[in-house]
Amino acid sequence: MPKVSIILPVYGVAQYIAKCTDSLLNQTLDDLEIFFVDDHGPDNSMEIAKQRVEGHPRAAEFHFIETPQNMGAGMARNFAIEQCTGEYIAFVDSDDWIEPTMFEDLYNRAKQFDADICYGQGIQDFSDGRPSNLLKNPDIAEGVISHDDRAYFLSNYVSYFWTFIYKRSLILDKNIRYPEERCADDSFFVACALFTAKTAAHVDKQYYHYLIRENSVVTTKNPTKYLKRLTVFKKLLAYAKEQGVYDEFKQEIDFLYVKKGYLVSSFNYIVNVEQPTTAELKRIQNEAETLVPNYRNNNYLKKSRSTRCTDWLLRNLPQVAIWIVPVYVKKTGVLV
């Protein structure tokens, strides 16, 4: 059994995939299983990857597979999950790259604690030369995940899903898959893992280089993005209830929905739609209040001044929000 199965969806990354492939070839952990998933992109990305691997001593670890048709990154990952045989599964985006010891360090640390999940840290790089940012996961104790640690991770949630390795048995037993909506699918996946993992480990080193580039999926305007995000976070609430964790962590999961579902979807709508209306913002608010009744009484929302003020602005001064949100997004570089 391979130690780690690594999945990379490939679509339109010819300029970056050689560096990504080389960083996998240079991994210090032996016995990997690496799936490049051709999602029918417009360029020769797969050919470039195959050329980098051909004749290399690790070539046998690389598998080049093809989706039936273009499915999007999340569904392409699902397609590969069914073919993985490793003890752990990891995900790499094919325009990013990783440090040589990433999977050796994470795997060895995971084995020490028989961890369902093990994570490192990331670095956000920019193709336009802006300074890099540290992407840091919340710190929790290693070993069995306590109630307080799970609550802390969920209330300080970030979706750096490619900084993790996940035990394959967890993914299969808990039926954790990426949703079909091509939005926030990574947020959904890592949240489901955080809901259900019994044990965790981590290494406080920066391994994963996450590239923000022009015209990537995360930076391209999409007028239906907010609708897809709302659907994904509605599914996340349903998954939490299905797995029996919602009642225990209601405050944390509701807060996660308000921040990442309702508020980010509102920002998505304002920024990505040609002529946003206050009526649609109100509809988004009504959906949030239906799914998470009395969310304004949430303990975490009360403690988070920025989240509380954003909610107040959207509810009470929606026309001002429509004007100010694009300015804020442009100034801060927040991805919506």
C-alpha positions in Angstrom: 0.0 0.0 0.0 1.4 3.4 -0.9 1.9 5.8 2.0 0.3 8.8 0.4 -1.9 9.1 -2.8 -1.6 12.6 -4.3 -4.3 14.0 -6.6 -3.8 16.9 -9.0 -6.6 18.1 -11.3 -5.0 19.5 -14.5 -6.7 22.2 -16.6 -5.0 25.1 -18.4 -1.8 25.3 -16.4 0.9 24.8 -19.1 2.9 27.8 -17.7 3.1 26.3 -14.2 2.9 22.6 -14.3 6.5 21.8 -14.9 7.5 23.4 -11.6 4.6 21.6 -9.8 5.7 18.3 -11.3 9.3 18.8 -10.4 8.3 19.5 -6.8 6.6 16.1 -6.7 9.5 14.3 -8.3 11.7 15.8 -5.6 9.7 14.6 -2.6 11.8 12.8 0.0 9.1 10.4 1.0 9.3 7.1 -0.8 6.3 5.0 -1.9 4.0 7.7 -3.2 1.1 7.3 -5.7 0.5 10.4 -7.8 -2.6 11.0 -10.0 -2.6 13.7 -12.7 -6.2 14.0 -13.7 -6.7 15.4 -17.2 -9.9 17.5 -17.1 -9.8 18.3 -20.8 -8.1 21.7 -20.7 -7.3 23.9 -23.7 -3.5 23.5 -23.7 -0.7 20.9 -23.5 -0.4 20.8 -19.7 -0.6 17.0 -19.5 2.0 16.5 -22.2 4.4 18.8 -20.3 3.9 16.8 -17.1 4.4 13.5 -18.8 7.7 14.8 -20.4 9.0 15.8 -16.9 8.2 12.4 -15.5 9.4 10.3 -18.4 12.6 8.4 -17.7 12.7 9.6 -14.1 13.5 6.9 -11.4 10.1 7.7 -9.8 8.1 7.5 -13.0 6.3 4.3 -11.9 4.6 6.3 -9.1 2.9 8.7 -11.5 -0.5 7.9 -13.1 -2.1 9.9 -15.8 -5.9 9.5 -15.9 -8.7 11.3 -17.8 -12.1 12.4 -16.7 -15.0 11.4 -19.1 -15.6 15.1 -19.8 -14.7 18.4 -18.2 -16.0 18.1 -14.6 -14.2 20.9 -12.7 -11.5 20.5 -10.1 -13.7 19.1 -7.3 -15.3 16.4 -9.3 -12.0 15.5 -11.0 -10.6 14.9 -7.5 -13.6 12.7 -6.7 -12.9 10.7 -9.9 -9.4 10.0 -8.7 -10.3 9.3 -5.1 -12.0 6.1 -6.3 -8.7 4.9 -7.8 -6.5 5.7 -4.8 -4.9 2.9 -2.8 -2.7 4.9 -0.4 -3.0 5.0 3.4 -3.4 8.8 3.2 -4.8 11.0 0.4 -3.5 14.6 -0.4 -4.4 17.2 -2.9 -2.2 19.5 -4.9 -3.3 22.2 -7.4 -1.3 21.8 -10.6 -0.3 25.5 -10.7 1.2 25.3 -7.2 4.3 23.7 -5.8 5.5 22.1 -2.6 8.6 21.8 -0.5 10.6 18.5 -0.8 10.0 17.2 2.7 6.3 18.0 2.8 4.8 14.5 2.6 7.6 12.8 4.5 7.2 15.2 7.4 3.4 15.0 7.4 3.2 11.2 7.0 5.7 10.5 9.7 4.0 12.9 12.1 0.6 11.4 11.3 1.9 7.9 12.0 3.1 9.0 15.5 -0.5 9.8 16.5 -2.4 7.5 14.1 -4.0 10.7 12.9 -7.0 10.9 10.7 -5.7 14.3 9.5 -2.3 15.9 9.6 -1.5 19.4 8.4 1.3 21.8 7.8 1.3 25.4 6.8 1.2 27.2 3.5 2.5 30.3 1.7 0.4 32.4 -0.6 2.5 33.5 -3.6 1.4 36.1 -6.3 2.2 35.9 -10.0 2.4 39.7 -10.1 5.3 39.9 -7.7 3.5 41.0 -4.6 5.0 39.9 -1.3 4.0 36.4 -0.2 1.7 35.8 2.8 1.8 33.0 5.4 -1.3 30.8 5.4 -1.6 29.3 8.9 -4.0 26.7 10.2 -5.3 27.0 13.8 -3.2 25.2 16.4 -4.8 22.4 18.3 -3.4 19.7 20.5 -2.2 16.5 18.8 -3.8 13.1 19.3 -7.5 12.6 20.1 -9.4 15.8 19.1 -11.2 17.1 22.2 -14.5 19.0 22.1 -12.7 22.3 22.8 -10.1 21.7 20.1 -12.7 20.9 17.5 -14.8 23.9 18.5 -11.7 26.1 18.3 -10.7 24.8 14.8 -14.3 25.3 13.5 -14.7 28.7 15.0 -11.3 29.8 13.5 -12.0 27.9 10.3 -9.8 28.3 7.2 -10.0 26.1 4.1 -6.3 25.4 3.3 -7.2 21.9 2.2 -4.0 21.3 0.3 -1.9 21.7 3.6 -3.5 18.4 4.9 -3.1 14.7 4.4 -6.3 12.7 5.1 -6.5 9.1 6.1 -8.2 7.4 3.1 -10.3 5.3 5.5 -11.8 8.5 6.9 -12.7 9.8 3.4 -14.3 6.5 2.5 -16.0 5.7 5.8 -17.5 9.1 6.2 -18.3 9.6 2.5 -16.4 12.8 2.2 -16.4 14.0 -1.4 -16.3 17.4 -3.2 -19.7 18.8 -4.1 -20.5 19.2 -7.8 -20.9 23.0 -7.6 -17.7 24.6 -8.9 -17.4 26.9 -5.9 -16.2 26.4 -2.3 -15.8 22.7 -2.9 -12.5 22.8 -1.1 -14.2 24.5 1.9 -16.8 21.8 2.0 -14.3 19.0 1.9 -12.0 20.2 4.7 -14.9 21.1 6.9 -16.4 17.6 6.5 -13.0 16.2 7.6 -12.9 18.5 10.6 -16.4 17.4 11.6 -15.6 13.7 11.5 -11.8 13.2 12.2 -11.1 11.5 15.6 -7.4 12.3 15.8 -5.1 15.0 14.4 -1.4 15.9 14.1 0.5 18.8 12.6 3.9 20.2 11.7 4.4 23.9 12.1 6.4 24.4 8.9 5.5 26.1 5.6 5.4 23.5 2.9 2.7 24.4 0.3 3.1 27.3 -2.1 -0.4 28.5 -3.2 -0.2 30.7 -6.3 -2.6 33.5 -7.0 -2.5 34.2 -10.7 -4.6 36.3 -13.1 -7.4 34.5 -14.9 -7.4 31.5 -12.5 -10.7 30.0 -11.4 -10.5 31.9 -8.1 -9.9 35.3 -9.7 -12.3 35.1 -12.6 -15.7 36.9 -12.3 -18.6 34.5 -12.2 -22.2 35.9 -11.8 -23.6 32.6 -10.5 -20.8 32.0 -8.0 -22.8 33.3 -5.1 -25.7 30.9 -5.8 -23.3 27.9 -6.0 -21.6 28.9 -2.7 -25.0 29.2 -1.0 -25.9 25.7 -2.2 -22.5 24.2 -1.0 -22.9 25.7 2.5 -26.5 24.5 2.7 -25.1 21.0 1.9 -22.5 21.5 4.6 -25.2 22.1 7.2 -27.0 19.0 6.0 -23.8 16.9 6.2 -23.1 18.1 9.8 -26.6 17.0 10.8 -26.3 13.7 9.0 -23.0 12.9 10.8 -24.6 13.8 14.2 -22.2 16.7 15.0 -24.5 19.6 14.4 -26.2 19.7 17.8 -22.9 19.5 19.7 -21.2 22.2 17.6 -24.2 24.3 16.6 -22.6 27.6 17.6 -19.4 26.9 15.7 -21.1 25.5 12.6 -23.7 28.3 12.4 -20.9 30.8 12.7 -19.1 29.1 9.9 -22.2 29.3 7.7 -22.7 33.0 8.5 -19.1 33.9 7.7 -18.4 31.6 4.7 -21.9 31.0 3.4 -24.1 34.0 3.9 -21.5 36.9 4.1 -19.0 35.7 1.5 -21.9 34.9 -0.8 -23.2 38.4 -0.4 -19.8 39.8 -1.3 -19.7 37.3 -4.3 -23.0 38.7 -5.5 -22.0 42.3 -5.2 -18.7 42.0 -6.9 -19.5 39.5 -9.6 -22.9 40.6 -10.8 -23.2 43.4 -13.3 -26.0 45.3 -11.5 -26.6 44.0 -8.0 -29.9 44.8 -6.3 -30.9 45.3 -2.7 -33.8 42.8 -3.3 -31.4 39.9 -4.0 -29.3 40.8 -1.0 -32.4 40.6 1.1 -33.2 37.2 -0.4 -29.8 36.0 0.6 -30.3 37.3 4.1 -33.7 35.6 4.3 -32.2 32.3 3.3 -29.5 32.6 6.0 -32.2 33.4 8.6 -34.2 30.3 7.4 -31.3 27.9 7.6 -29.8 29.4 10.8 -32.6 31.0 12.8 -31.6 33.8 15.2 -28.0 33.7 13.9 -27.5 37.2 15.2 -27.6 35.8 18.8 -24.6 33.5 17.9 -21.9 33.8 20.6 -19.1 33.9 18.1 -20.9 36.6 16.0 -21.3 38.7 19.1 -17.5 38.5 19.8 -16.5 39.2 16.2 -16.8 43.0 15.6 -15.9 42.8 11.9 -18.4 40.0 11.2 -21.1 41.7 13.2 -20.5 45.1 11.4 -20.6 43.5 8.0 -23.9 41.8 8.7 -25.3 45.1 10.0 -24.2 46.9 6.9 -25.7 44.4 4.5 -29.0 44.3 6.4 -29.5 48.0 7.2 -27.6 49.9 4.4 -27.6 47.5 1.4 -27.2 50.2 -1.1 -24.1 51.5 0.7 -22.8 48.0 0.8 -23.2 47.6 -3.0 -21.0 50.7 -3.4 -18.4 50.0 -0.7 -17.8 46.3 -1.0 -16.1 46.5 -4.5 -13.8 49.3 -3.2 -12.9 47.2 -0.1 -12.3 44.1 -2.2 -10.0 46.0 -4.6 -8.1 47.7 -1.8 -7.5 44.5 0.3 -7.1 42.0 -2.5 -9.7 39.7 -0.8 -10.7 36.9 -3.2 -14.5 36.7 -3.8 
